Short mmCIF file of C-alpha atoms in Angstrom, two decimals:
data_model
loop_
_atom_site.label_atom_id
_atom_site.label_comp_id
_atom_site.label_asym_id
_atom_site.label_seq_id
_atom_site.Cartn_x
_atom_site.Cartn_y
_atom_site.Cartn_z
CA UNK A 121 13.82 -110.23 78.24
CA UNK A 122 10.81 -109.48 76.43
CA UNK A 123 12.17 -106.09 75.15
CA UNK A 124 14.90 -108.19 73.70
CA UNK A 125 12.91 -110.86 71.83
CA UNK A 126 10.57 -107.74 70.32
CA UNK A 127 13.78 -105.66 69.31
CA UNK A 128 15.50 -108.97 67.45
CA UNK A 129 11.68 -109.50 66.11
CA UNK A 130 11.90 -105.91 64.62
CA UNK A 131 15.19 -105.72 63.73
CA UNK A 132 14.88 -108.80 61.52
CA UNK A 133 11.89 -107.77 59.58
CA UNK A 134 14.24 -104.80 59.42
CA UNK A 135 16.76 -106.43 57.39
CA UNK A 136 14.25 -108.46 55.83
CA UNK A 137 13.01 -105.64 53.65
CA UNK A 138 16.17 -103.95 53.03
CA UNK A 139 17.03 -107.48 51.32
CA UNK A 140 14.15 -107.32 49.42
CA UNK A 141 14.18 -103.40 48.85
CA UNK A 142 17.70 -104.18 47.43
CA UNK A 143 16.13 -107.30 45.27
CA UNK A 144 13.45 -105.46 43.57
CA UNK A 145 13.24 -103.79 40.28
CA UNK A 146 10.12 -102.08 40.22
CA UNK A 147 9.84 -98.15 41.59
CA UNK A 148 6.86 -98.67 42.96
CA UNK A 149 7.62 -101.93 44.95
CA UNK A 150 11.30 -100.16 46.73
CA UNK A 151 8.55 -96.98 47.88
CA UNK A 152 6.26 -99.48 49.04
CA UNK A 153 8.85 -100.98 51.31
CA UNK A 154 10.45 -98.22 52.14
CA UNK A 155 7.00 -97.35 53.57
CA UNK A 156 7.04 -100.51 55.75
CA UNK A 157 10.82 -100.08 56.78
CA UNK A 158 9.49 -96.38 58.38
CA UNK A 159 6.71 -98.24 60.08
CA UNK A 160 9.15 -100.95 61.84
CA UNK A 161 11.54 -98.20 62.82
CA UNK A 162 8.16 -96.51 64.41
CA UNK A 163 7.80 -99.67 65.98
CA UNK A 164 11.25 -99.80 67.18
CA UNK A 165 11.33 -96.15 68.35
CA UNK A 166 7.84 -97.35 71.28
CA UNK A 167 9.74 -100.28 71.93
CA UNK A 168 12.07 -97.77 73.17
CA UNK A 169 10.01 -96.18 74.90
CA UNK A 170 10.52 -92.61 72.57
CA UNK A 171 6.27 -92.14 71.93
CA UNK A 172 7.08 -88.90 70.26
CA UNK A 173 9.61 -89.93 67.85
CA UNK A 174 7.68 -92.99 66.88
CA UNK A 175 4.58 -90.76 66.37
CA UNK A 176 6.29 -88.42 64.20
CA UNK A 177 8.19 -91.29 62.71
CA UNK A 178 4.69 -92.89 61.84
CA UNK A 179 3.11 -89.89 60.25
CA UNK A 180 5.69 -88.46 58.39
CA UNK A 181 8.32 -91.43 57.47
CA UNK A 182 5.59 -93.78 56.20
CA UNK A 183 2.61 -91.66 56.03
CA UNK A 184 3.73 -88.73 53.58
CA UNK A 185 6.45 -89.25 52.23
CA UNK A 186 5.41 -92.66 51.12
CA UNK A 187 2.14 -90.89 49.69
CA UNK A 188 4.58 -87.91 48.07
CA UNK A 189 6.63 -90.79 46.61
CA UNK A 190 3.96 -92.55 44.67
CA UNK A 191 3.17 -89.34 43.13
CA UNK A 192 6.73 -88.99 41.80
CA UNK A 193 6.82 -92.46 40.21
CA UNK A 194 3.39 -92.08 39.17
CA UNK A 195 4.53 -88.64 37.16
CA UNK A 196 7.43 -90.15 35.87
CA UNK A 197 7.46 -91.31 31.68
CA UNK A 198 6.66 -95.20 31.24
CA UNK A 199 9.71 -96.12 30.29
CA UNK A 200 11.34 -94.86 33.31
CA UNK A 201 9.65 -96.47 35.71
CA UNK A 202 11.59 -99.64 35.53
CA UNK A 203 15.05 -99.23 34.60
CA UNK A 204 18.05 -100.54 36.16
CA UNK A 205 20.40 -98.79 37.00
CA UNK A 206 24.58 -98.96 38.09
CA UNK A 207 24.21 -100.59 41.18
CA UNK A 208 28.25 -100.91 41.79
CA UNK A 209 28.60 -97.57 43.42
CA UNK A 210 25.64 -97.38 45.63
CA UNK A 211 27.18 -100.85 46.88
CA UNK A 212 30.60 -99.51 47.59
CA UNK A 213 28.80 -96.56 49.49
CA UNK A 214 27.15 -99.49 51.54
CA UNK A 215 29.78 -101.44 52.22
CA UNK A 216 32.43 -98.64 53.04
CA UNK A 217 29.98 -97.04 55.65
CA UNK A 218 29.24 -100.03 57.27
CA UNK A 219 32.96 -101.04 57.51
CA UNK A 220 33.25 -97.40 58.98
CA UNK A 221 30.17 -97.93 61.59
CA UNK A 222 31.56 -101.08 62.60
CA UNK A 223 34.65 -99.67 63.74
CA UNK A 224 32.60 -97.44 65.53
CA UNK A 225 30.93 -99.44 67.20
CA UNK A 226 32.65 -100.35 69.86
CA UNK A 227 33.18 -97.21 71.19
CA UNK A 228 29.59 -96.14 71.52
CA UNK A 229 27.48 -96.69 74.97
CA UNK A 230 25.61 -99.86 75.52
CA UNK A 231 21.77 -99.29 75.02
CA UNK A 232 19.70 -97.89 78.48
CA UNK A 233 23.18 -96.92 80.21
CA UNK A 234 22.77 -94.30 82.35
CA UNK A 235 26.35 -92.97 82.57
CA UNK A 236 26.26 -92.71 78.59
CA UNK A 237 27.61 -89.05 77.84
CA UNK A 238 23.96 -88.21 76.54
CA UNK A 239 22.14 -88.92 79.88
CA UNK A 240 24.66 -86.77 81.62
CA UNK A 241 24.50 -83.53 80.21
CA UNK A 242 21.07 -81.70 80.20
CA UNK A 243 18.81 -84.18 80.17
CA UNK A 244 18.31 -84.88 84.39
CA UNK A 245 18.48 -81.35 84.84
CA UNK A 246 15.09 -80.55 82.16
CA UNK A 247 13.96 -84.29 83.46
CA UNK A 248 14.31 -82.84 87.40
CA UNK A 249 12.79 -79.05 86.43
CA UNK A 250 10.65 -78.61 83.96
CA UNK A 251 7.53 -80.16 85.60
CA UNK A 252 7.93 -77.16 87.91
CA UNK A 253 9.04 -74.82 86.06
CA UNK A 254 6.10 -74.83 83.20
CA UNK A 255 3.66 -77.01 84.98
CA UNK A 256 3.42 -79.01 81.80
CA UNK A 257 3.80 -82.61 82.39
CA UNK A 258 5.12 -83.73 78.55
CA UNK A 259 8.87 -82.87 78.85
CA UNK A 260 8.99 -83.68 75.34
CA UNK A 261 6.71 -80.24 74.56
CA UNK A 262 8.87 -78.84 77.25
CA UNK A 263 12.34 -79.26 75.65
CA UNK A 264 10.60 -78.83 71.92
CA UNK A 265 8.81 -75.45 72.39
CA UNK A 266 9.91 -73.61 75.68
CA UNK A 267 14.32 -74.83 76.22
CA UNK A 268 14.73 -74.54 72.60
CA UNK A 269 11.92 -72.49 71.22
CA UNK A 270 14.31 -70.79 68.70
CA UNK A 271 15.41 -74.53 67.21
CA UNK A 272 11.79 -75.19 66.81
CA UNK A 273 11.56 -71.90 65.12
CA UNK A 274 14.30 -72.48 62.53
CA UNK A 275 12.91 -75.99 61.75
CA UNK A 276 9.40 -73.97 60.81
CA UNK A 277 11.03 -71.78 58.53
CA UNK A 278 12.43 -74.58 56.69
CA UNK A 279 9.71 -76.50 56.05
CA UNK A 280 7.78 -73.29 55.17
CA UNK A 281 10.67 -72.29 52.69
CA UNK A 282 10.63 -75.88 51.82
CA UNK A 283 7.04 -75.94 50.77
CA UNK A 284 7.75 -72.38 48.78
CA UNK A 285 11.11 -74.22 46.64
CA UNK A 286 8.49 -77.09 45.66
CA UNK A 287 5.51 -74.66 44.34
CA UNK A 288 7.79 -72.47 42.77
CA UNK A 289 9.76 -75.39 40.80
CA UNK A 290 6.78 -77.50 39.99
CA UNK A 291 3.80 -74.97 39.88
CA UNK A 292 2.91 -74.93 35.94
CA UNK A 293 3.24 -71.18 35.03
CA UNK A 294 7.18 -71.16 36.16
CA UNK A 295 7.70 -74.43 33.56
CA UNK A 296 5.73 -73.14 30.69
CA UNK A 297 7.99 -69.71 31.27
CA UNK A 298 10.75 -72.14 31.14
CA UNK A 299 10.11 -74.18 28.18
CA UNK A 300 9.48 -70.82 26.59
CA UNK A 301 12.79 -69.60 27.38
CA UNK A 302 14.92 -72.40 26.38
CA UNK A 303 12.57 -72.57 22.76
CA UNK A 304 13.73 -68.89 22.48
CA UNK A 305 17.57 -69.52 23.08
CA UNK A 306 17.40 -72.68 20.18
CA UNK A 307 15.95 -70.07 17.52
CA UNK B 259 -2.87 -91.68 36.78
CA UNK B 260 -4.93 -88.40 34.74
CA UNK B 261 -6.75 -86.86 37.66
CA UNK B 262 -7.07 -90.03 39.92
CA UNK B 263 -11.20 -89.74 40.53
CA UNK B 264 -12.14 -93.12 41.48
CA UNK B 265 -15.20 -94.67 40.66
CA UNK B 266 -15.55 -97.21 43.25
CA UNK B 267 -18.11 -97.05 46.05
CA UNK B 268 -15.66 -98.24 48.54
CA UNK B 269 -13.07 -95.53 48.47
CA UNK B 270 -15.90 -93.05 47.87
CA UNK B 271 -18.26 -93.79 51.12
CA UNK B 272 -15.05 -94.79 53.78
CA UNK B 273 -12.88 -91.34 52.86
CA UNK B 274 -16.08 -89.78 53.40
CA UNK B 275 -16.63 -91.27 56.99
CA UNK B 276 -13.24 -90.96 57.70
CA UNK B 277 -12.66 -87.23 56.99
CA UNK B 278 -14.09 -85.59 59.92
CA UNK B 279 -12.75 -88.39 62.41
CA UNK B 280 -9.05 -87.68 60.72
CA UNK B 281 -9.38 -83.83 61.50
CA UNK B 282 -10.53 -83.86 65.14
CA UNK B 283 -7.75 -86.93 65.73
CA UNK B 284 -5.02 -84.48 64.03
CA UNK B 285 -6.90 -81.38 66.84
CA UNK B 286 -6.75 -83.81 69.67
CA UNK B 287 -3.04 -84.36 68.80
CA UNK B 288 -2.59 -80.74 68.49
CA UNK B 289 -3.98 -79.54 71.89
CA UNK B 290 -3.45 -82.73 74.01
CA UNK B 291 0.75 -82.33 72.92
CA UNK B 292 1.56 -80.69 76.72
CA UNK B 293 0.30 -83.47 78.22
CA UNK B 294 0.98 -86.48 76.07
CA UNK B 295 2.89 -87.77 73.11
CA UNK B 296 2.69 -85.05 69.81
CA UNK B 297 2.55 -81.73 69.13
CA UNK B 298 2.22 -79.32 66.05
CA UNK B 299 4.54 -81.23 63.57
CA UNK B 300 1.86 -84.58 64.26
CA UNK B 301 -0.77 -82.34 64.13
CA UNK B 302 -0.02 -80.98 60.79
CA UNK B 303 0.76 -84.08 58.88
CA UNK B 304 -2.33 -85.38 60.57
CA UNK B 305 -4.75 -82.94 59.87
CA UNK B 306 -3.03 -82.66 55.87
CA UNK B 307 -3.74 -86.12 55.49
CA UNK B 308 -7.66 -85.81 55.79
CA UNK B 309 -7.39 -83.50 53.17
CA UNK B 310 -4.88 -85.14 50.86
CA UNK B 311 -7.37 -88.86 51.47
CA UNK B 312 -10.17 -85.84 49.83
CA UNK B 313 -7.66 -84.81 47.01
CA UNK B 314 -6.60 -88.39 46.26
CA UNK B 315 -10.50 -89.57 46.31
CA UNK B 316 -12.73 -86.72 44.82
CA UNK B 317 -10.30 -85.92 42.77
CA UNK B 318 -7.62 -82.60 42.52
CA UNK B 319 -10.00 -80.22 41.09
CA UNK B 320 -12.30 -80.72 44.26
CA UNK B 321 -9.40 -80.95 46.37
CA UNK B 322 -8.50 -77.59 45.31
CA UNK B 323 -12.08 -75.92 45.95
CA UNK B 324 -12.07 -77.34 48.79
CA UNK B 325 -8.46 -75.40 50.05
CA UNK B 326 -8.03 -73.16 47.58
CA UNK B 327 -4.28 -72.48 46.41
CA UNK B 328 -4.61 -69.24 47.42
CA UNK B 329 -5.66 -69.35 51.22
CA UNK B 330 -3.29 -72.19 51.55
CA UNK B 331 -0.55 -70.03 50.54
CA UNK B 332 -1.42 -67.50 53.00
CA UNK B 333 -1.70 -69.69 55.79
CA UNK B 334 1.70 -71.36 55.50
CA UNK B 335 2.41 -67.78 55.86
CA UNK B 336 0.59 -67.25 58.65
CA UNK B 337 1.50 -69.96 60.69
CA UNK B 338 5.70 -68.41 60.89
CA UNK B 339 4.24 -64.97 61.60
CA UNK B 340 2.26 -66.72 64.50
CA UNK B 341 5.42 -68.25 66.11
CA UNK B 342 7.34 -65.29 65.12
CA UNK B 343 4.85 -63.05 66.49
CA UNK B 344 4.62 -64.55 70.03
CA UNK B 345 8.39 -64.15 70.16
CA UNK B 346 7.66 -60.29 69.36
CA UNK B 347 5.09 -60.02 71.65
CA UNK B 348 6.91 -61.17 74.64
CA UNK B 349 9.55 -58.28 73.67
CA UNK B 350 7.14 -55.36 73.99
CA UNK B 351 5.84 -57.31 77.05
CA UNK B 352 9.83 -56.80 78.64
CA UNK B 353 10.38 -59.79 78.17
CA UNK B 354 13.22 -61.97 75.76
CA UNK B 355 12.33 -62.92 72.81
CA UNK B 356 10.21 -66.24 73.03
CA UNK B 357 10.52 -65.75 76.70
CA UNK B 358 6.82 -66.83 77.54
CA UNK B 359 6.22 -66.13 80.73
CA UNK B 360 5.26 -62.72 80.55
CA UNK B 361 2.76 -63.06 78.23
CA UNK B 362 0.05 -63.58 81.16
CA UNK B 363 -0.22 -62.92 84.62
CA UNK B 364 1.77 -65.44 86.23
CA UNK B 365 4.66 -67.73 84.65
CA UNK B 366 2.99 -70.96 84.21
CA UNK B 367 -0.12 -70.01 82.64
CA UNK B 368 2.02 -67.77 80.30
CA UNK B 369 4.39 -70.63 79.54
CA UNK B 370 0.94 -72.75 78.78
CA UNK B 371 -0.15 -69.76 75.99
CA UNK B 372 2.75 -69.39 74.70
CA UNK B 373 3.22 -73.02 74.05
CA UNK B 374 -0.39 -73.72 72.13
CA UNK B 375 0.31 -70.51 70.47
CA UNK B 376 3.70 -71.85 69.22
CA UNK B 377 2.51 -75.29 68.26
CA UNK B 378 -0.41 -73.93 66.76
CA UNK B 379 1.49 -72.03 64.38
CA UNK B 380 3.57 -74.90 63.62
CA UNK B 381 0.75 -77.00 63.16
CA UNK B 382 -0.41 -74.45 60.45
CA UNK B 383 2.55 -74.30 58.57
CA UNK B 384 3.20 -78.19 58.56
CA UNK B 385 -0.27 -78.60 57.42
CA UNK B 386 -0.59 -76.14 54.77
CA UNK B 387 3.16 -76.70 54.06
CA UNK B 388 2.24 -80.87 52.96
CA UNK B 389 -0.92 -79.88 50.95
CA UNK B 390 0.60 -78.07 48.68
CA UNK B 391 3.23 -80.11 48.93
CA UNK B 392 0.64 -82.75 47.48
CA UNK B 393 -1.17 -80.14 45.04
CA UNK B 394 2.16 -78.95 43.28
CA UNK B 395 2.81 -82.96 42.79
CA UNK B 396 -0.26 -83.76 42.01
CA UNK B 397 -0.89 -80.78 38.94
CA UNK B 398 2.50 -81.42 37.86
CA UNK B 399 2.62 -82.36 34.19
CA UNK B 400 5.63 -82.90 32.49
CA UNK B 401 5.22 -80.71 28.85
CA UNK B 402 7.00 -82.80 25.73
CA UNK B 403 6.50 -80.31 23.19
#
């Protein structure tokens, strides 16, 4: 019972600030709330008992990408900052993947039921094993670095190449090269 | 925003308290990740945002003598040779390649290396990876002429 009255808690302040992410004009205001949206989904994520996802939820979601979003508005020209755009599309988008999810719906597994397809596959064997296995008691850590070490390598190597795409685009020398080049092709 | 040093007292004395306490919190998430909730991506972000609170505060010129561009660079290096690596290692052990239980004498203490070995490179990378993630933004000027 009281899982259910803090999910419906959550979930409303949920929709709460996508009405009011969706009412707002100003950049800064929409990163703002996007920030806070992160944090309820955190939230949402220990109410489900998933520590780990919250955790990473909380640091990266609203911690910084929030922070690397100010910086964008903050870099962009004044007049930029507030300017409305064509909302019809973005709407349409909405609307026609939430028609789509609602036919979905009701074939997907009710929440916490154990004969879902997902708690049926690997999970009760690594749940069963892997304390004895390893002898490390997060299964979490388990799963992330030792069942599927090469996944965790691969997700490494993209934010590494990540990180290289951003300081090779935004690093000054490359744009000055740049400018210089496209002066060059006017003359 | 020029170079974002702020002047007041505040901001100045409470990032300064709070930098060390940030670092060992993002450490303690780092080891303590076999045995409760995080790992190397918390770590990272963690540890990265002491040091982006210092960039933000002091200003990016400090922020940058502080972790220079350079060693930063090298380190996000470093950190996917260190992963990569163990998985190498455990090869000319006999073993498969991120197979970590050869890499000591019995299984589960090799399993325990290999896994703070692993998430410390991660942890590395992530960190490194989001402060210059924040330096590139943060030097970033847009040239009209």
């Amino acid at each position: 019972m009281n899982f259910l009255i803090i999910n419906f808690f959550l979930i409303s302040i949920l929709l709460l600030t996508t009405f009011y992410i969706f009412k707002t004009t100003s950049l800064i205001s929409v990163v703002a709330l996007t920030g806070i949206f992160t944090l309820v989904c955190a939230a949402i994520y220990v109410n489900l008992d998933a520590v780990d996802v919250a955790f990473t939820e909380a640091a990266v979601g609203s911690g910084i990408s929030t922070i690397l979003m100010v910086m964008a508005v903050a870099k962009l020209p004044e007049g930029k900052k507030n300017e409305l755009l064509n909302l019809f599309p973005s709407i349409l988008l909405s609307v026609s993947i939430v028609i789509v999810l609602l036919l979905i719906i009701t074939n997907l597994p009710l929440l916490g039921d154990p004969n879902a397809p997902i708690h049926l596959h690997v999970t009760p064997e690594y749940i069963k094993e892997s304390k004895s296995i390893f002898h490390i008691p997060n299964v979490v850590t388990n799963i992330l670095a030792s069942y599927r070490g090469f996944d965790t390598l691969g997700e490494t190597i993209v934010i590494f190449t990540a990180g290289l795409g951003v300081i090779v685009l935004l690093t000054s020398n490359t744009l000055n090269r740049k400018t210089k080049f496209k002066k060059k092709v006017k003359k | 925003m020029k170079d974002n040093i702020s002047s007041s007292p505040i901001l100045n004395i409470v990032s300064r308290i709070l930098f060390a306490p940030i670092i060992i919190f993002g450490l303690y998430v780092q080891f303590h990740g076999d045995y409760g909730p995080g790992g190397g991506f918390q770590a990272g972000v963690i540890i990265a945002a002491a040091f982006i609170l210092y960039s933000m505060v002091f200003g990016i010129k400090k922020g940058e003598t502080l972790v220079p561009i350079k060693i930063n660079q090298y380190l996000m290096c470093i950190g996917v040779l260190l992963y990569a690596g163990v998985g190498v290692v455990s090869i000319f052990l006999n073993g498969n390649y991120l197979d970590y239980n050869v890499l000591a004498s019995d299984s589960s203490s090799g399993q325990h290396l290999g896994i703070i070995l692993v998430e410390l490179g991660v942890g590395i990378t992530v960190a490194t990876v989001m402060i210059a993630l924040y330096h590139s933004f943060a030097s970033f000027r847009i040239k009209d002429d």
